[in-house]
Amino acid sequence: MTRNRITDIPGLRVGHASDLTVASGVTAILFDAPVVASVDVRGGGPGTRETDLLDPERTVERIDALVLSGGSVFGLDAGAGVTAWLAEAGRGFPVGPMRVPIVPGAILFDLLNGGDKDWGRYPPYRELGFLAAAAASDDFALGSVGAGTGARTGRLKGGIGSASATVPGTGCSVGGLAAVNAFGSATIGDGPHFWAAPFEQADEFGGLGSPARVPADALAFPARTLPGAATTLAVVATDAALTKAQCRRLAVAAQDGLARALVPAHTPLDGDLVFAVATGTVPLADPVADLARLGDAAARVLARSVARGVYCATTLPGHAVAAPLSVMGLPPAWCDVFRES
């Protein structure tokens, strides 16, 4: 049975930990066995951990987990929590008698969302990272959870979204996960229609399709320009057998999914990036053509993941939100927007 989540790729588990007082959280993606991985960074303001080792020329070939966190630079502590959980489980890259867990990660900015960020000397993200790893499962929540707890988009709340698909002609599957905290908008103008509507499967984000006409103001550049205050973090996974270089190419192709689902995307104000991982159970019959098919499917899956993250987002109790925006055919909670900071 498929769940339309990234965990439809066997060997992946996802866990969330949220702090509703802080209005932030952590999402951990754990792998039952180490996986090949790479990353592509397109945003102008990224915040990352151990992404240099994902370059194809680096020594370490495989990773044990990925971590996505709110909290901006403070959220980089989440990686230490996931690392601690893996170390207790005996996981990691062997170095003599020691094992070193390999946990790349990235952070998004959610410091101005109304949560209480007066956490004292040490932020809560290390503990949240440990809890997220401990909670990892093949079934997980979407919306305002984990790294998407306090996320927002250009005018609506953001959140965690995920989707999956088979790749015709290859025997492979792809899955995507996105923590949507974008500078741009996932919806077209003031209406309920998603930019990603052409790629929707089975009414997974409302089934409203595309509008008859895109209003001119839907393409207007957002008025709120706060450098470094937005980021969409994404992961695409496949069961294909890929090298690090091929994973890098998969991440590059999957970035098109962000551009199809968010307008604008990849700006100097965002820290947009895509991790790509491969579990390696299905060989490619044609290394070039099949990789192209995988990239095309990954882009569509990621566009759907972005829309689902926004569609499933909900109001955080006790946090500052504007009056609900009236959007025909969608639940009122989905339409709550954060006050402009």
PDB file of N, CA and C in Angstrom, residues 216-266:
ATOM      1  N   ALA A 216      -3.063  39.266 -13.555  1.00  0.00           N
ATOM      2  CA  ALA A 216      -1.766  39.936 -13.696  1.00  0.00           C
ATOM      3  C   ALA A 216      -1.075  40.126 -12.359  1.00  0.00           C
ATOM      4  N   ASP A 217      -1.847  40.416 -11.300  1.00  0.00           N
ATOM      5  CA  ASP A 217      -1.212  40.671 -10.010  1.00  0.00           C
ATOM      6  C   ASP A 217      -0.615  39.411  -9.393  1.00  0.00           C
ATOM      7  N   ALA A 218      -0.971  38.239  -9.915  1.00  0.00           N
ATOM      8  CA  ALA A 218      -0.385  37.001  -9.400  1.00  0.00           C
ATOM      9  C   ALA A 218       1.099  36.915  -9.702  1.00  0.00           C
ATOM     10  N   LEU A 219       1.558  37.662 -10.682  1.00  0.00           N
ATOM     11  CA  LEU A 219       2.965  37.646 -11.072  1.00  0.00           C
ATOM     12  C   LEU A 219       3.747  38.830 -10.508  1.00  0.00           C
ATOM     13  N   ALA A 220       3.087  39.639  -9.683  1.00  0.00           N
ATOM     14  CA  ALA A 220       3.757  40.786  -9.079  1.00  0.00           C
ATOM     15  C   ALA A 220       4.788  40.317  -8.061  1.00  0.00           C
ATOM     16  N   PHE A 221       5.906  40.990  -7.990  1.00  0.00           N
ATOM     17  CA  PHE A 221       6.943  40.627  -7.039  1.00  0.00           C
ATOM     18  C   PHE A 221       6.462  40.934  -5.628  1.00  0.00           C
ATOM     19  N   PRO A 222       6.672  40.039  -4.663  1.00  0.00           N
ATOM     20  CA  PRO A 222       6.180  40.272  -3.297  1.00  0.00           C
ATOM     21  C   PRO A 222       6.699  41.569  -2.705  1.00  0.00           C
ATOM     22  N   ALA A 223       5.843  42.216  -1.915  1.00  0.00           N
ATOM     23  CA  ALA A 223       6.215  43.495  -1.314  1.00  0.00           C
ATOM     24  C   ALA A 223       7.167  43.322  -0.134  1.00  0.00           C
ATOM     25  N   ARG A 224       7.039  42.208   0.591  1.00  0.00           N
ATOM     26  CA  ARG A 224       7.843  41.990   1.794  1.00  0.00           C
ATOM     27  C   ARG A 224       9.173  41.371   1.403  1.00  0.00           C
ATOM     28  N   THR A 225      10.246  42.146   1.515  1.00  0.00           N
ATOM     29  CA  THR A 225      11.572  41.665   1.120  1.00  0.00           C
ATOM     30  C   THR A 225      12.517  41.739   2.313  1.00  0.00           C
ATOM     31  N   LEU A 226      12.615  40.657   3.044  1.00  0.00           N
ATOM     32  CA  LEU A 226      13.494  40.587   4.204  1.00  0.00           C
ATOM     33  C   LEU A 226      14.569  39.541   3.912  1.00  0.00           C
ATOM     34  N   PRO A 227      15.788  39.962   3.603  1.00  0.00           N
ATOM     35  CA  PRO A 227      16.823  39.008   3.195  1.00  0.00           C
ATOM     36  C   PRO A 227      17.044  37.904   4.228  1.00  0.00           C
ATOM     37  N   GLY A 228      17.142  36.675   3.739  1.00  0.00           N
ATOM     38  CA  GLY A 228      17.441  35.545   4.601  1.00  0.00           C
ATOM     39  C   GLY A 228      16.284  35.019   5.416  1.00  0.00           C
ATOM     40  N   ALA A 229      15.075  35.553   5.220  1.00  0.00           N
ATOM     41  CA  ALA A 229      13.941  35.184   6.067  1.00  0.00           C
ATOM     42  C   ALA A 229      13.031  34.148   5.435  1.00  0.00           C
ATOM     43  N   ALA A 230      13.479  33.458   4.417  1.00  0.00           N
ATOM     44  CA  ALA A 230      12.644  32.448   3.768  1.00  0.00           C
ATOM     45  C   ALA A 230      13.526  31.357   3.180  1.00  0.00           C
ATOM     46  N   THR A 231      12.965  30.159   3.112  1.00  0.00           N
ATOM     47  CA  THR A 231      13.697  29.013   2.551  1.00  0.00           C
ATOM     48  C   THR A 231      12.729  27.862   2.347  1.00  0.00           C
ATOM     49  N   THR A 232      12.861  27.162   1.237  1.00  0.00           N
ATOM     50  CA  THR A 232      12.198  25.875   1.063  1.00  0.00           C
ATOM     51  C   THR A 232      13.265  24.796   1.014  1.00  0.00           C
ATOM     52  N   LEU A 233      13.176  23.881   1.970  1.00  0.00           N
ATOM     53  CA  LEU A 233      14.111  22.764   2.054  1.00  0.00           C
ATOM     54  C   LEU A 233      13.430  21.532   1.488  1.00  0.00           C
ATOM     55  N   ALA A 234      14.124  20.784   0.649  1.00  0.00           N
ATOM     56  CA  ALA A 234      13.477  19.647  -0.008  1.00  0.00           C
ATOM     57  C   ALA A 234      14.403  18.445  -0.074  1.00  0.00           C
ATOM     58  N   VAL A 235      13.772  17.270  -0.117  1.00  0.00           N
ATOM     59  CA  VAL A 235      14.480  16.003  -0.282  1.00  0.00           C
ATOM     60  C   VAL A 235      13.746  15.201  -1.345  1.00  0.00           C
ATOM     61  N   VAL A 236      14.479  14.648  -2.307  1.00  0.00           N
ATOM     62  CA  VAL A 236      13.912  13.670  -3.229  1.00  0.00           C
ATOM     63  C   VAL A 236      14.665  12.365  -3.024  1.00  0.00           C
ATOM     64  N   ALA A 237      13.914  11.272  -3.062  1.00  0.00           N
ATOM     65  CA  ALA A 237      14.506   9.957  -2.835  1.00  0.00           C
ATOM     66  C   ALA A 237      14.056   9.003  -3.925  1.00  0.00           C
ATOM     67  N   THR A 238      14.920   8.059  -4.248  1.00  0.00           N
ATOM     68  CA  THR A 238      14.589   7.046  -5.239  1.00  0.00           C
ATOM     69  C   THR A 238      15.170   5.705  -4.810  1.00  0.00           C
ATOM     70  N   ASP A 239      14.559   4.631  -5.281  1.00  0.00           N
ATOM     71  CA  ASP A 239      15.117   3.298  -5.047  1.00  0.00           C
ATOM     72  C   ASP A 239      16.096   2.896  -6.143  1.00  0.00           C
ATOM     73  N   ALA A 240      16.373   3.789  -7.074  1.00  0.00           N
ATOM     74  CA  ALA A 240      17.330   3.500  -8.141  1.00  0.00           C
ATOM     75  C   ALA A 240      18.746   3.408  -7.588  1.00  0.00           C
ATOM     76  N   ALA A 241      19.596   2.691  -8.308  1.00  0.00           N
ATOM     77  CA  ALA A 241      21.018   2.598  -7.973  1.00  0.00           C
ATOM     78  C   ALA A 241      21.746   3.738  -8.678  1.00  0.00           C
ATOM     79  N   LEU A 242      22.122   4.764  -7.927  1.00  0.00           N
ATOM     80  CA  LEU A 242      22.772   5.949  -8.486  1.00  0.00           C
ATOM     81  C   LEU A 242      24.113   6.198  -7.817  1.00  0.00           C
ATOM     82  N   THR A 243      25.022   6.817  -8.557  1.00  0.00           N
ATOM     83  CA  THR A 243      26.261   7.320  -7.993  1.00  0.00           C
ATOM     84  C   THR A 243      26.012   8.682  -7.362  1.00  0.00           C
ATOM     85  N   LYS A 244      27.015   9.203  -6.661  1.00  0.00           N
ATOM     86  CA  LYS A 244      26.873  10.549  -6.097  1.00  0.00           C
ATOM     87  C   LYS A 244      26.687  11.584  -7.205  1.00  0.00           C
ATOM     88  N   ALA A 245      27.399  11.410  -8.312  1.00  0.00           N
ATOM     89  CA  ALA A 245      27.252  12.347  -9.430  1.00  0.00           C
ATOM     90  C   ALA A 245      25.839  12.288 -10.009  1.00  0.00           C
ATOM     91  N   GLN A 246      25.281  11.093 -10.112  1.00  0.00           N
ATOM     92  CA  GLN A 246      23.909  10.966 -10.614  1.00  0.00           C
ATOM     93  C   GLN A 246      22.902  11.534  -9.615  1.00  0.00           C
ATOM     94  N   CYS A 247      23.154  11.373  -8.327  1.00  0.00           N
ATOM     95  CA  CYS A 247      22.290  11.992  -7.318  1.00  0.00           C
ATOM     96  C   CYS A 247      22.329  13.512  -7.429  1.00  0.00           C
ATOM     97  N   ARG A 248      23.496  14.035  -7.683  1.00  0.00           N
ATOM     98  CA  ARG A 248      23.617  15.485  -7.876  1.00  0.00           C
ATOM     99  C   ARG A 248      22.764  15.931  -9.066  1.00  0.00           C
ATOM    100  N   ARG A 249      22.813  15.187 -10.156  1.00  0.00           N
ATOM    101  CA  ARG A 249      22.015  15.518 -11.335  1.00  0.00           C
ATOM    102  C   ARG A 249      20.529  15.390 -11.026  1.00  0.00           C
ATOM    103  N   LEU A 250      20.144  14.412 -10.211  1.00  0.00           N
ATOM    104  CA  LEU A 250      18.743  14.268  -9.807  1.00  0.00           C
ATOM    105  C   LEU A 250      18.294  15.464  -8.985  1.00  0.00           C
ATOM    106  N   ALA A 251      19.147  15.943  -8.084  1.00  0.00           N
ATOM    107  CA  ALA A 251      18.802  17.120  -7.284  1.00  0.00           C
ATOM    108  C   ALA A 251      18.645  18.356  -8.158  1.00  0.00           C
ATOM    109  N   VAL A 252      19.519  18.510  -9.146  1.00  0.00           N
ATOM    110  CA  VAL A 252      19.422  19.643 -10.077  1.00  0.00           C
ATOM    111  C   VAL A 252      18.091  19.614 -10.806  1.00  0.00           C
ATOM    112  N   ALA A 253      17.717  18.446 -11.344  1.00  0.00           N
ATOM    113  CA  ALA A 253      16.456  18.337 -12.073  1.00  0.00           C
ATOM    114  C   ALA A 253      15.264  18.592 -11.170  1.00  0.00           C
ATOM    115  N   ALA A 254      15.331  18.095  -9.927  1.00  0.00           N
ATOM    116  CA  ALA A 254      14.206  18.244  -9.005  1.00  0.00           C
ATOM    117  C   ALA A 254      13.961  19.698  -8.618  1.00  0.00           C
ATOM    118  N   GLN A 255      14.990  20.541  -8.718  1.00  0.00           N
ATOM    119  CA  GLN A 255      14.796  21.962  -8.405  1.00  0.00           C
ATOM    120  C   GLN A 255      13.696  22.587  -9.264  1.00  0.00           C
ATOM    121  N   ASP A 256      13.481  22.044 -10.466  1.00  0.00           N
ATOM    122  CA  ASP A 256      12.408  22.577 -11.301  1.00  0.00           C
ATOM    123  C   ASP A 256      11.061  22.466 -10.609  1.00  0.00           C
ATOM    124  N   GLY A 257      10.914  21.485  -9.723  1.00  0.00           N
ATOM    125  CA  GLY A 257       9.664  21.352  -8.984  1.00  0.00           C
ATOM    126  C   GLY A 257       9.386  22.548  -8.100  1.00  0.00           C
ATOM    127  N   LEU A 258      10.429  23.129  -7.496  1.00  0.00           N
ATOM    128  CA  LEU A 258      10.236  24.332  -6.688  1.00  0.00           C
ATOM    129  C   LEU A 258       9.797  25.497  -7.562  1.00  0.00           C
ATOM    130  N   ALA A 259      10.407  25.616  -8.741  1.00  0.00           N
ATOM    131  CA  ALA A 259      10.058  26.713  -9.641  1.00  0.00           C
ATOM    132  C   ALA A 259       8.647  26.559 -10.207  1.00  0.00           C
ATOM    133  N   ARG A 260       8.150  25.327 -10.322  1.00  0.00           N
ATOM    134  CA  ARG A 260       6.792  25.111 -10.815  1.00  0.00           C
ATOM    135  C   ARG A 260       5.741  25.342  -9.738  1.00  0.00           C
ATOM    136  N   ALA A 261       6.148  25.260  -8.464  1.00  0.00           N
ATOM    137  CA  ALA A 261       5.187  25.337  -7.366  1.00  0.00           C
ATOM    138  C   ALA A 261       5.228  26.643  -6.599  1.00  0.00           C
ATOM    139  N   LEU A 262       6.285  27.444  -6.769  1.00  0.00           N
ATOM    140  CA  LEU A 262       6.456  28.679  -6.017  1.00  0.00           C
ATOM    141  C   LEU A 262       6.850  29.808  -6.967  1.00  0.00           C
ATOM    142  N   VAL A 263       6.199  30.951  -6.809  1.00  0.00           N
ATOM    143  CA  VAL A 263       6.504  32.116  -7.657  1.00  0.00           C
ATOM    144  C   VAL A 263       6.667  33.346  -6.765  1.00  0.00           C
ATOM    145  N   PRO A 264       7.895  33.952  -6.759  1.00  0.00           N
ATOM    146  CA  PRO A 264       9.128  33.486  -7.396  1.00  0.00           C
ATOM    147  C   PRO A 264       9.830  32.433  -6.543  1.00  0.00           C
ATOM    148  N   ALA A 265      10.839  31.786  -7.113  1.00  0.00           N
ATOM    149  CA  ALA A 265      11.648  30.794  -6.403  1.00  0.00           C
ATOM    150  C   ALA A 265      13.123  31.077  -6.643  1.00  0.00           C
ATOM    151  N   HIS A 266      13.978  30.490  -5.783  1.00  0.00           N
ATOM    152  CA  HIS A 266      15.435  30.577  -5.936  1.00  0.00           C
ATOM    153  C   HIS A 266      15.933  32.019  -5.920  1.00  0.00           C
TER     154      HIS A 266
END
